[in-house]
Short mmCIF file of C-alpha atoms and ligand atoms in Angstrom, two decimals:
data_model
loop_
_atom_site.label_atom_id
_atom_site.label_comp_id
_atom_site.label_asym_id
_atom_site.label_seq_id
_atom_site.Cartn_x
_atom_site.Cartn_y
_atom_site.Cartn_z
CA MET A 1 -40.33 -22.42 32.66
CA GLN A 2 -37.74 -23.45 34.92
CA LYS A 3 -36.58 -26.80 34.64
CA LEU A 4 -37.39 -28.95 37.43
CA GLN A 5 -36.20 -32.15 39.28
CA ILE A 6 -39.26 -34.46 39.17
CA CYS A 7 -39.82 -37.65 40.87
CA VAL A 8 -42.58 -39.94 39.95
CA LEU A 9 -43.40 -42.63 42.59
CA ASP A 10 -45.67 -45.60 41.71
CA LEU A 11 -46.66 -47.30 45.03
CA VAL A 12 -47.34 -50.78 44.41
CA CYS A 13 -47.61 -52.00 47.80
CA LYS A 14 -48.44 -50.38 51.15
CA GLY A 15 -44.93 -50.45 53.11
CA PRO A 16 -41.64 -52.21 52.94
CA THR A 17 -41.95 -56.10 52.23
CA ASN A 18 -39.68 -58.64 51.19
CA THR A 19 -42.04 -61.72 50.67
CA LEU A 20 -41.63 -64.13 47.75
CA TRP A 21 -44.63 -63.00 46.04
CA ALA A 22 -43.42 -59.30 46.15
CA ARG A 23 -40.13 -60.30 44.69
CA ILE A 24 -41.41 -62.13 42.16
CA MET A 25 -44.56 -60.23 40.99
CA HIS A 26 -44.98 -56.71 42.50
CA ALA A 27 -42.88 -55.16 39.60
CA ASN A 28 -45.80 -56.40 37.28
CA LEU A 29 -48.24 -54.67 39.02
CA ALA A 30 -46.98 -51.35 37.84
CA SER A 31 -49.53 -49.02 36.76
CA ILE A 32 -49.66 -46.95 33.31
CA MET A 33 -50.57 -43.61 34.51
CA PRO A 34 -47.36 -43.00 36.69
CA GLN A 35 -45.41 -43.74 33.64
CA VAL A 36 -47.56 -41.58 31.21
CA ILE A 37 -47.08 -38.57 33.70
CA ALA A 38 -43.38 -39.29 33.73
CA THR A 39 -43.08 -39.34 29.88
CA TRP A 40 -45.33 -35.90 29.78
CA CYS A 41 -42.93 -34.29 32.39
CA GLU A 42 -39.90 -35.20 30.41
CA GLN A 43 -41.29 -33.96 27.19
CA GLU A 44 -41.77 -30.83 28.75
CA GLY A 45 -38.28 -30.41 29.36
CA HIS A 46 -37.75 -31.53 33.12
CA GLN A 47 -35.34 -34.02 34.48
CA VAL A 48 -37.51 -37.14 35.61
CA THR A 49 -36.74 -40.03 38.18
CA MET A 50 -39.30 -42.83 37.96
CA ILE A 51 -39.62 -45.32 40.85
CA CYS A 52 -41.82 -48.27 40.97
CA TYR A 53 -41.84 -49.04 44.86
CA THR A 54 -42.09 -52.59 44.80
CA GLY A 55 -41.40 -52.77 48.76
CA SER A 56 -37.53 -53.79 48.71
CA GLU A 57 -36.32 -50.21 47.54
CA ASP A 58 -34.91 -47.31 50.31
CA LEU A 59 -36.79 -44.45 49.18
CA SER A 60 -34.84 -42.18 51.13
CA LYS A 61 -31.77 -43.06 49.01
CA GLU A 62 -33.94 -43.28 45.53
CA ILE A 63 -35.94 -40.20 45.80
CA PRO A 64 -33.42 -37.72 44.78
CA SER A 65 -32.16 -35.61 47.44
CA ASN A 66 -32.98 -32.27 45.41
CA VAL A 67 -36.48 -32.89 44.46
CA ASP A 68 -38.53 -29.84 43.40
CA LEU A 69 -41.81 -32.03 42.48
CA LEU A 70 -42.86 -35.41 43.89
CA PHE A 71 -45.78 -37.23 41.99
CA ILE A 72 -47.17 -40.25 44.23
CA SER A 73 -49.89 -42.67 42.43
CA SER A 74 -51.90 -44.50 45.26
CA PHE A 75 -54.31 -47.11 45.49
CA THR A 76 -56.02 -46.38 49.07
CA GLN A 77 -54.51 -49.36 50.83
CA ALA A 78 -51.11 -47.62 50.25
CA ALA A 79 -52.58 -44.11 51.07
CA LEU A 80 -50.96 -44.07 54.51
CA LEU A 81 -47.60 -45.00 53.05
CA ALA A 82 -48.10 -42.06 50.44
CA TYR A 83 -49.11 -39.51 52.97
CA ALA A 84 -46.08 -40.71 55.09
CA ILE A 85 -43.93 -39.97 51.96
CA SER A 86 -45.49 -36.70 51.41
CA ASN A 87 -44.73 -35.76 54.82
CA TYR A 88 -41.20 -36.46 54.27
CA ALA A 89 -40.79 -34.87 51.11
CA ARG A 90 -42.14 -31.83 52.13
CA SER A 91 -39.75 -31.57 54.92
CA LYS A 92 -36.92 -31.66 52.44
CA GLY A 93 -38.79 -28.71 50.53
CA ALA A 94 -40.59 -30.51 47.67
CA VAL A 95 -44.22 -29.99 46.54
CA THR A 96 -45.88 -33.11 46.52
CA VAL A 97 -48.83 -34.25 44.28
CA LEU A 98 -51.35 -37.67 44.71
CA GLY A 99 -53.03 -39.22 41.40
CA GLY A 100 -54.32 -42.40 41.35
CA PRO A 101 -57.54 -43.93 42.74
CA HIS A 102 -57.09 -43.07 46.29
CA ALA A 103 -56.74 -39.11 44.94
CA ARG A 104 -60.04 -39.92 43.02
CA CYS A 105 -61.71 -41.68 46.01
CA TYR A 106 -60.66 -39.22 48.87
CA PRO A 107 -59.84 -35.83 47.52
CA ASP A 108 -60.88 -34.03 50.88
CA ASP A 109 -59.00 -36.05 52.79
CA ALA A 110 -55.58 -36.18 50.67
CA ILE A 111 -55.48 -32.35 50.05
CA GLN A 112 -54.78 -32.28 53.67
CA TYR A 113 -51.28 -33.98 53.33
CA PHE A 114 -50.66 -32.95 49.47
CA ASP A 115 -50.04 -29.79 47.65
CA TYR A 116 -51.85 -31.01 44.86
CA VAL A 117 -54.55 -33.84 44.37
CA LEU A 118 -55.51 -34.93 40.76
CA GLY A 119 -58.67 -36.46 39.74
CA PHE A 120 -59.09 -37.46 35.98
CA THR A 121 -55.87 -36.25 34.72
CA ASN A 122 -55.04 -35.14 31.27
CA ARG A 123 -51.87 -33.55 29.92
CA LEU A 124 -52.89 -30.07 30.58
CA THR A 125 -53.82 -31.12 34.39
CA ILE A 126 -50.12 -31.78 34.41
CA MET A 127 -48.79 -28.93 32.71
CA GLU A 128 -50.89 -26.67 35.15
CA VAL A 129 -48.75 -28.46 38.23
CA LEU A 130 -45.85 -28.00 36.23
CA SER A 131 -46.06 -24.25 35.76
CA SER A 132 -47.36 -23.37 39.07
CA CYS A 133 -45.63 -25.91 41.29
CA THR A 134 -45.73 -24.20 44.67
CA ALA A 135 -46.52 -25.42 48.15
CA GLN A 136 -50.20 -25.26 48.89
CA ARG A 137 -50.24 -25.27 52.75
CA PRO A 138 -52.36 -26.03 55.02
CA VAL A 139 -54.97 -27.19 52.24
CA GLY A 140 -53.82 -28.65 48.87
CA LYS A 141 -55.54 -27.82 45.74
CA TYR A 142 -57.54 -30.43 43.91
CA LEU A 143 -57.50 -30.54 39.79
CA SER A 144 -59.50 -32.62 37.84
CA ALA A 145 -59.95 -32.61 33.89
CA GLY A 146 -63.50 -33.99 34.44
CA LYS A 147 -63.04 -36.94 32.54
CA GLN A 148 -60.28 -39.30 31.42
CA PRO A 149 -58.10 -38.34 28.54
CA ALA A 150 -58.47 -39.74 24.98
CA ASP A 151 -55.11 -40.04 24.43
CA LEU A 152 -52.33 -41.66 26.55
CA CYS A 153 -48.61 -42.56 25.69
CA GLY A 154 -48.41 -45.88 24.36
CA VAL A 155 -45.51 -48.47 25.27
CA ARG A 156 -42.83 -47.19 22.92
CA GLU A 157 -43.05 -43.59 24.49
CA ARG A 158 -42.98 -45.08 27.86
CA TRP A 159 -40.72 -47.68 27.24
CA LYS A 160 -37.78 -45.59 29.21
CA PHE A 161 -39.70 -45.69 32.46
CA ILE A 162 -41.46 -49.40 31.69
CA GLU A 163 -37.93 -50.84 31.10
CA PRO A 164 -35.95 -50.54 34.64
CA THR A 165 -39.21 -51.30 36.60
CA LEU A 166 -39.30 -54.78 34.48
CA GLN A 167 -35.90 -55.35 35.10
CA LYS A 168 -36.94 -55.59 39.06
CA ALA A 169 -39.00 -58.80 38.19
CA PRO A 170 -36.87 -61.65 38.02
CA PHE A 171 -38.70 -64.14 35.92
CA LEU A 172 -41.95 -63.17 34.43
CA LYS A 173 -42.09 -59.77 32.80
CA ILE A 174 -45.23 -58.49 32.27
CA VAL A 175 -45.92 -55.04 30.08
CA PRO A 176 -48.97 -53.03 31.17
CA MET A 177 -51.23 -52.02 28.22
CA LEU A 178 -54.54 -50.29 27.59
CA GLY A 179 -56.87 -50.42 24.89
CA SER A 180 -59.91 -48.50 26.72
CA VAL A 181 -60.74 -46.61 29.78
CA GLY A 182 -64.32 -46.45 31.37
CA CYS A 183 -67.17 -49.24 31.22
CA PRO A 184 -70.41 -49.65 29.50
CA TYR A 185 -71.58 -51.49 32.38
CA THR A 186 -72.86 -49.91 35.57
CA CYS A 187 -71.95 -52.21 38.55
CA PRO A 188 -73.15 -49.82 41.35
CA PHE A 189 -69.89 -50.38 43.24
CA CYS A 190 -67.51 -49.98 40.80
CA ILE A 191 -65.15 -46.98 40.25
CA ASP A 192 -65.39 -47.70 36.58
CA ALA A 193 -68.73 -47.77 36.25
CA SER A 194 -69.30 -43.91 36.09
CA VAL A 195 -66.51 -43.18 33.61
CA PRO A 196 -68.08 -43.57 30.00
CA TYR A 197 -66.17 -46.02 27.97
CA GLN A 198 -63.95 -44.94 25.33
CA SER A 199 -61.54 -46.82 23.33
CA LEU A 200 -58.05 -45.74 22.39
CA ASP A 201 -56.13 -45.35 19.42
CA PHE A 202 -55.83 -48.97 18.04
CA GLN A 203 -52.85 -47.49 15.65
CA VAL A 204 -51.15 -46.90 18.75
CA ILE A 205 -51.82 -50.26 20.07
CA LYS A 206 -50.77 -52.16 16.96
CA GLU A 207 -47.57 -49.69 16.88
CA ASP A 208 -46.80 -50.88 20.52
CA LEU A 209 -47.14 -54.59 20.13
CA ARG A 210 -44.88 -54.80 17.08
CA PHE A 211 -42.68 -52.80 19.32
CA LEU A 212 -42.77 -55.02 22.10
CA LEU A 213 -41.65 -57.80 19.67
CA GLU A 214 -38.10 -56.39 19.34
CA LYS A 215 -37.85 -56.49 23.08
CA PHE A 216 -38.99 -60.02 23.86
CA LYS A 217 -39.49 -63.17 22.18
CA ARG A 218 -42.99 -63.79 23.21
CA PRO A 219 -44.07 -60.60 25.16
CA TRP A 220 -46.30 -60.86 28.27
CA VAL A 221 -48.90 -58.11 28.11
CA ALA A 222 -51.37 -57.21 30.80
CA TRP A 223 -54.54 -55.33 29.47
CA HIS A 224 -55.45 -52.79 32.36
CA ASP A 225 -59.06 -51.90 30.61
CA PRO A 226 -61.33 -52.53 33.10
CA ASN A 227 -63.39 -54.52 30.95
CA PHE A 228 -61.13 -55.43 27.86
CA GLY A 229 -63.70 -57.41 25.81
CA ILE A 230 -66.34 -54.36 24.89
CA ARG A 231 -64.52 -53.64 21.53
CA PHE A 232 -63.69 -57.40 20.89
CA GLU A 233 -63.44 -57.05 17.24
CA GLU A 234 -61.04 -54.30 16.94
CA ASN A 235 -58.88 -55.27 19.57
CA MET A 236 -58.39 -58.74 17.97
CA GLU A 237 -58.01 -56.96 14.47
CA ALA A 238 -55.26 -55.02 16.36
CA ILE A 239 -53.59 -57.98 17.89
CA ALA A 240 -53.89 -60.23 14.88
CA SER A 241 -52.25 -57.43 12.35
CA ALA A 242 -49.52 -56.60 14.37
CA ALA A 243 -47.82 -60.05 14.39
CA PRO A 244 -48.76 -63.69 13.45
CA PRO A 245 -50.81 -65.81 15.81
CA LYS A 246 -49.44 -66.67 19.43
CA SER A 247 -46.73 -64.45 19.27
CA PHE A 248 -47.94 -62.65 22.64
CA ARG A 249 -49.26 -63.96 25.74
CA PHE A 250 -51.97 -61.96 27.28
CA ILE A 251 -53.74 -61.17 30.32
CA ALA A 252 -57.04 -59.87 30.39
CA GLU A 253 -59.90 -58.50 32.45
CA SER A 254 -63.82 -59.41 30.73
CA SER A 255 -66.97 -59.64 31.94
CA LEU A 256 -68.26 -63.21 30.90
CA SER A 257 -71.18 -61.91 28.63
CA VAL A 258 -68.78 -60.72 26.08
CA VAL A 259 -66.96 -64.02 26.10
CA THR A 260 -68.84 -66.44 23.79
CA GLU A 261 -67.43 -69.80 22.82
CA GLN A 262 -66.46 -68.24 19.39
CA ARG A 263 -64.87 -65.38 20.94
CA VAL A 264 -62.65 -67.57 23.22
CA LYS A 265 -61.33 -69.36 20.16
CA VAL A 266 -60.30 -66.20 18.63
CA LEU A 267 -58.82 -64.98 22.41
CA GLN A 268 -56.59 -68.65 22.12
CA ASP A 269 -55.47 -68.01 18.78
CA ASN A 270 -54.59 -64.61 19.67
CA GLY A 271 -52.29 -65.89 22.44
CA PHE A 272 -54.61 -65.22 25.69
CA MET A 273 -53.45 -67.17 28.53
CA ALA A 274 -55.40 -65.63 31.45
CA LEU A 275 -58.82 -64.27 31.89
CA LEU A 276 -60.56 -62.67 34.88
CA PRO A 277 -64.27 -62.19 34.80
CA GLY A 278 -66.42 -61.02 37.32
CA ILE A 279 -69.27 -62.88 38.66
CA GLU A 280 -69.63 -60.89 41.46
CA SER A 281 -73.01 -62.53 42.80
CA TRP A 282 -75.32 -65.31 42.35
CA PHE A 283 -78.15 -63.17 43.17
CA ASP A 284 -77.33 -60.01 41.44
CA LEU A 285 -75.56 -58.28 38.48
CA GLY A 286 -76.89 -61.19 36.08
CA ASN A 287 -76.27 -58.96 32.87
CA LYS A 288 -72.35 -59.26 33.51
CA SER A 289 -72.20 -62.79 33.21
CA LYS A 290 -74.97 -63.19 30.52
CA THR A 291 -77.47 -64.88 33.13
CA GLY A 292 -80.11 -62.17 32.95
CA ARG A 293 -82.58 -63.15 35.64
CA ILE A 294 -81.31 -66.25 36.37
CA THR A 295 -80.07 -66.70 39.97
CA GLY A 296 -78.90 -69.19 42.43
CA ASP A 297 -78.37 -72.88 41.42
CA GLU A 298 -79.23 -72.67 37.88
CA LYS A 299 -76.71 -69.15 37.71
CA VAL A 300 -74.09 -71.63 39.32
CA ARG A 301 -74.59 -74.30 36.40
CA GLN A 302 -74.83 -72.06 33.88
CA VAL A 303 -71.61 -69.94 34.75
CA SER A 304 -69.83 -72.97 35.78
CA ASP A 305 -69.93 -74.54 32.07
CA HIS A 306 -69.41 -71.18 30.84
CA VAL A 307 -65.84 -71.14 32.40
CA ASN A 308 -65.20 -74.56 31.82
CA MET A 309 -65.66 -73.92 28.42
CA ILE A 310 -63.36 -71.26 28.64
CA PHE A 311 -60.64 -73.64 30.31
CA GLY A 312 -60.92 -75.78 27.00
CA HIS A 313 -59.00 -72.83 25.46
CA ILE A 314 -57.26 -70.60 28.13
CA PRO A 315 -55.16 -71.98 30.79
CA TYR A 316 -55.72 -69.71 33.53
CA VAL A 317 -59.01 -68.03 34.75
CA GLN A 318 -59.81 -66.46 37.93
CA THR A 319 -63.46 -65.52 38.84
CA ASN A 320 -64.34 -62.46 41.22
CA PHE A 321 -66.93 -62.44 43.75
CA VAL A 322 -67.90 -59.96 46.06
CA LEU A 323 -68.94 -61.10 49.63
CA GLY A 324 -71.39 -59.34 51.65
CA LEU A 325 -73.45 -57.65 49.16
CA ASP A 326 -76.72 -56.40 50.19
CA SER A 327 -78.85 -58.96 47.65
CA ASP A 328 -77.02 -61.92 49.65
CA SER A 329 -78.46 -63.41 53.03
CA GLY A 330 -78.12 -66.51 54.91
CA THR A 331 -75.81 -69.46 53.88
CA GLU A 332 -76.80 -69.75 50.19
CA PRO A 333 -74.52 -67.44 48.57
CA PHE A 334 -71.39 -69.15 50.42
CA GLU A 335 -72.64 -72.68 49.65
CA LEU A 336 -73.52 -71.72 45.88
CA THR A 337 -69.84 -70.64 45.64
CA LYS A 338 -68.64 -73.71 47.11
CA ARG A 339 -70.77 -75.72 44.51
CA PHE A 340 -69.29 -73.56 41.88
CA ILE A 341 -66.03 -74.46 43.13
CA ASP A 342 -66.71 -78.08 42.82
CA ARG A 343 -68.10 -78.05 39.38
CA THR A 344 -64.95 -75.80 38.02
CA PRO A 345 -62.22 -77.23 39.82
CA GLN A 346 -59.47 -75.40 37.99
CA VAL A 347 -60.88 -72.00 38.33
CA PHE A 348 -59.02 -69.50 41.04
CA PRO A 349 -61.58 -67.90 42.77
CA GLY A 350 -60.74 -63.95 43.98
CA TYR A 351 -63.09 -63.04 46.94
CA SER A 352 -63.49 -59.45 47.73
CA LEU A 353 -65.28 -57.95 50.78
CA LEU A 354 -67.61 -55.32 50.03
CA THR A 355 -66.11 -52.25 50.67
CA ALA A 356 -67.09 -48.48 49.55
CA PHE A 357 -64.05 -46.45 48.41
CA GLY A 358 -65.02 -42.76 49.37
CA GLU A 359 -66.32 -41.26 46.22
CA ALA A 360 -65.58 -44.11 43.94
CA ALA A 361 -69.43 -45.04 42.95
CA PRO A 362 -72.69 -43.38 43.73
CA LEU A 363 -73.73 -46.16 45.94
CA ASN A 364 -71.51 -44.97 48.42
CA LEU A 365 -73.86 -42.07 49.01
CA GLU A 366 -76.64 -44.51 50.33
CA TYR A 367 -74.19 -46.53 52.43
CA GLN A 368 -72.95 -43.10 53.84
CA GLN A 369 -76.45 -41.79 53.99
CA ALA A 370 -77.67 -44.92 56.10
CA GLY A 371 -74.63 -44.60 58.52
CA ARG A 372 -73.58 -47.85 57.18
CA VAL A 373 -70.15 -47.04 56.55
CA LEU A 374 -67.21 -47.28 59.20
CA PRO A 375 -64.27 -45.62 59.41
CA PHE A 376 -61.70 -48.09 59.06
CA PRO A 377 -58.35 -46.56 58.02
CA PHE A 378 -57.21 -46.59 54.41
CA HIS A 379 -54.67 -49.15 55.03
CA PHE A 380 -57.25 -51.95 55.62
CA LEU A 381 -59.35 -50.65 52.62
CA ASN A 382 -57.98 -53.54 50.00
CA ASN A 383 -61.35 -55.49 49.54
CA HIS A 384 -60.34 -58.24 52.11
CA LEU A 385 -58.36 -56.77 55.26
CA ALA A 386 -61.77 -54.98 56.47
CA MET A 387 -65.24 -54.68 54.95
CA ASN A 388 -66.02 -51.12 55.67
CA ILE A 389 -69.65 -51.32 54.91
CA LYS A 390 -72.05 -53.10 58.10
CA PRO A 391 -73.64 -56.14 56.03
CA LYS A 392 -77.34 -55.48 55.61
CA ASN A 393 -78.35 -59.34 56.16
CA TYR A 394 -75.73 -60.69 58.51
CA ASP A 395 -74.37 -60.42 61.79
CA TRP A 396 -70.66 -59.42 61.99
CA VAL A 397 -69.57 -63.09 63.45
CA ASP A 398 -72.03 -64.88 61.24
CA PHE A 399 -70.36 -63.15 58.35
CA TYR A 400 -67.10 -63.73 59.19
CA ASP A 401 -68.06 -67.45 60.08
CA LYS A 402 -69.18 -68.05 56.33
CA VAL A 403 -66.65 -66.02 55.00
CA ILE A 404 -63.61 -68.44 56.79
CA ASP A 405 -65.61 -71.16 56.02
CA LEU A 406 -65.67 -70.60 52.29
CA THR A 407 -61.87 -69.12 52.21
CA ALA A 408 -61.08 -72.60 53.85
CA TYR A 409 -63.15 -74.77 51.36
CA SER A 410 -61.54 -72.82 48.30
CA PHE A 411 -58.25 -73.41 49.64
CA SER A 412 -58.49 -76.93 51.23
CA PRO A 413 -55.63 -79.61 50.25
CA LYS A 414 -58.47 -81.03 48.42
CA ALA A 415 -59.25 -77.93 46.54
CA LEU A 416 -55.70 -77.41 45.91
CA TYR A 417 -54.97 -80.79 44.77
CA LYS A 418 -58.01 -80.82 42.31
CA ARG A 419 -56.96 -77.16 40.72
CA PHE A 420 -53.32 -78.42 40.65
CA LYS A 421 -54.04 -81.88 38.76
CA SER A 422 -56.54 -80.19 36.49
CA ALA A 423 -54.18 -77.34 35.40
CA SER A 424 -53.05 -77.63 31.93
CA ASN A 425 -49.64 -76.34 32.41
CA PHE A 426 -46.46 -75.48 34.83
CA SER A 427 -47.18 -71.70 35.13
CA THR A 428 -50.50 -72.52 35.95
CA ARG A 429 -50.02 -74.92 38.56
CA TRP A 430 -47.05 -73.04 40.14
CA MET A 431 -49.21 -69.64 40.27
CA ASN A 432 -52.24 -71.29 41.68
CA LEU A 433 -49.94 -72.45 44.37
CA MET A 434 -48.29 -69.73 45.23
CA ARG A 435 -51.11 -67.65 45.47
CA ALA A 436 -52.58 -70.27 48.03
CA VAL A 437 -49.99 -70.15 50.21
CA SER A 438 -49.14 -66.63 50.06
CA SER A 439 -51.24 -63.83 51.81
CA GLU A 440 -53.99 -64.06 49.21
CA GLY A 441 -54.82 -67.65 50.38
CA TYR A 442 -53.54 -68.90 53.92
CA GLY A 443 -52.87 -65.49 54.95
CA ARG A 444 -56.18 -63.98 54.44
CA LEU A 445 -57.58 -67.26 56.45
CA ARG A 446 -55.38 -66.56 59.03
CA PHE A 447 -56.41 -62.96 59.32
CA PHE A 448 -60.18 -63.40 59.06
CA ARG A 449 -59.86 -65.83 61.92
CA GLN A 450 -58.05 -63.40 63.99
CA VAL A 451 -60.53 -61.00 63.44
CA ARG A 452 -63.51 -63.42 64.30
CA LYS A 453 -61.77 -64.18 67.41
CA ASN A 454 -61.45 -60.40 68.26
CA LEU A 455 -65.11 -59.77 67.52
CA ILE A 456 -65.89 -62.83 70.31
CA SER A 457 -63.28 -61.76 72.83
CA ASP A 458 -62.98 -58.01 72.62
CA LYS A 459 -66.21 -55.90 73.42
CA SER A 460 -64.41 -52.55 72.04
CA PHE A 461 -63.43 -54.26 68.76
CA ARG A 462 -66.70 -55.35 68.33
CA ALA A 463 -68.30 -51.74 69.10
CA TYR A 464 -65.89 -50.12 66.64
CA PHE A 465 -67.54 -53.08 64.06
CA GLU A 466 -70.93 -51.98 64.97
CA GLY A 467 -70.15 -48.28 64.63
CA GLU A 468 -70.54 -47.67 68.51
CA SER A 469 -67.12 -46.74 68.88
CA LYS A 470 -64.54 -44.82 66.42
CA GLN A 471 -61.64 -45.63 68.65
CA LEU A 472 -59.35 -47.75 66.55
CA PRO A 473 -58.72 -51.26 68.08
CA PRO A 474 -55.08 -51.56 69.01
CA PHE A 475 -55.10 -54.71 67.05
CA TYR A 476 -55.40 -52.63 63.52
CA TYR A 477 -53.09 -49.80 64.97
CA ASN A 478 -50.32 -52.49 65.58
CA VAL A 479 -50.86 -53.75 61.84
CA ILE A 480 -50.45 -50.31 60.37
CA LYS A 481 -47.39 -49.50 62.47
CA LYS A 482 -45.46 -53.18 61.79
CA ASP A 483 -46.74 -52.64 57.84
CA LEU A 484 -45.18 -49.01 57.57
CA GLY A 485 -41.74 -49.94 58.99
CA VAL A 486 -39.52 -46.74 58.95
CA TRP A 487 -42.38 -44.88 57.32
CA TRP A 488 -44.39 -44.88 60.45
CA GLU A 489 -42.23 -42.39 61.96
CA TRP A 490 -43.33 -39.76 59.27
CA LEU A 491 -47.11 -40.73 59.10
CA PRO A 492 -48.94 -37.55 59.95
CA GLU A 493 -50.96 -38.07 63.40
CA LYS A 494 -54.32 -37.32 62.08
CA ALA A 495 -53.88 -39.59 58.97
CA LEU A 496 -55.17 -42.99 60.49
CA LEU A 497 -58.22 -41.23 60.87
CA HIS A 498 -60.78 -39.91 57.92
CA ASN A 499 -64.24 -38.58 57.68
CA GLU A 500 -66.45 -41.87 56.33
CA ASN A 501 -69.18 -39.81 55.69
CA ALA A 502 -67.41 -36.82 53.48
CA TYR A 503 -68.94 -37.92 50.31
CA TYR A 504 -72.23 -37.57 51.36
CA GLU A 505 -71.68 -34.60 53.47
CA LYS A 506 -70.73 -32.58 50.68
CA THR A 507 -73.20 -33.78 48.28
CA SER A 508 -76.02 -33.34 50.46
CA GLU A 509 -75.63 -29.58 51.18
CA CYS A 510 -78.90 -27.92 50.84
CA LYS A 511 -78.80 -25.99 47.61
CA ILE A 512 -81.66 -23.26 48.76
CA CYS A 513 -80.37 -22.16 52.39
CA THR A 514 -76.93 -23.37 52.25
CA ALA A 515 -77.16 -24.80 55.79
CA PRO A 516 -74.82 -27.46 56.75
CA PRO A 517 -75.81 -30.70 56.11
CA VAL A 518 -77.00 -33.41 58.67
CA LYS A 519 -74.36 -35.57 60.01
CA VAL A 520 -75.16 -39.23 59.68
CA GLY A 521 -73.43 -42.11 61.65
S1 SF4 B 1 -68.10 -54.78 34.39
FE1 SF4 B 1 -66.41 -54.60 35.80
S2 SF4 B 1 -65.38 -52.70 35.10
FE2 SF4 B 1 -67.54 -52.47 34.29
S3 SF4 B 1 -68.52 -51.73 35.75
FE3 SF4 B 1 -68.79 -53.71 36.45
S4 SF4 B 1 -67.20 -54.33 37.75
FE4 SF4 B 1 -66.75 -51.83 36.75
#
């Protein structure tokens, strides 16, 4: 096989940026799969350049000018940047490949802008791309292994690509690791709900942890597992057998249902510093928080006690909520969350606006069939800049009023003071404060207020939200143009639009007469 000049680009942000948060944290958000692909390509004998794009790099200089094959990994919020970079690289003669969550969620859109689009990817998928490596235009080729790979390169194998990424992080350096893929739960909105749970090789995990102790005194490790606590005993055994207690500092996502007090103590002994459990709703998904059928105020009390118990052992907890679920109506869900914050002052609340990411979850078929999905450009699909599903039980202005009220409450001086005062260490205080004053707290609040103002004052803006018009409001157009910076010039003209019902249209095709499906919306 001809030796190829390959570049693997991991987009952790959606445009050039130089904020304090970006400079300190973006390199810590690197994904694992681009590093695995870079490793596989090199093992196949190719020349590989890996770039973790944190927003400050000049990609026109860093992507090698003679690149044959450019892999880009992107979340949907960075898709327009990915499309623009692909357009640029193709103009220089490169073949381009898209992988990552956006490729899985919107493959039919992405194949218009890439030569290859990858769904589930294993080593054979990559070898197929490497061996063909030819331009596929005007429409690219979609490849998928059908399921997640059972083997991925560990930290030692990926280290060549991890190290330069971590060098971009000035203080905190977090190594991404994976103990499992998929999730046994079936939260209907989640991309991992339909991926069968499988744990990865515990032997590799142990070796990687030992390897990290050669590199750092007390390594920080973020487990990228969708739900870390599932094979709890095996994971803890792997950590405990790798080194003495508290040799590491870990961050993990886990549902509350698997984090009992006994297990929290084990987590504490093993150096867990931050947990991110999903609560999602006070009226639904009780299985995740071990509250069963209990809802409303009783669930708040139970979950709050549970989270306060965790704080007795783990210094940082972020609880995640989804706003706008069909199970919610009226002011109660928002007021209950405020009550939860009062009862659990240390917690950092993470809010997501309900979003349908293309083919990510079967529930999206229902939303598309009902004509409830709005065509917000991908740039805004990051769970907070836009809610692309018309709420079932709220009028838009009413909904934004409640979201603004809750966000303002969560990041009010009183809440920040209580969070600051009750935090158990300096890093926790610093992290809470930085997140509150950055785009996550105050920045979001400003954006929500502007959207609410536009909903009231601009009829065409409101018509877009109601699904009565597909004309993108200039407000959103201008945000994209500003955020993409130099890459705006390379954005393909049609890329601002996508078919928001593509998933439903392709799956609802009549199997008997092959008649085209009925359009919705
Ligand atoms: S528990 Fe978490 S990872 Fe698992 S399906 Fe639900 S939201 Fe997804």
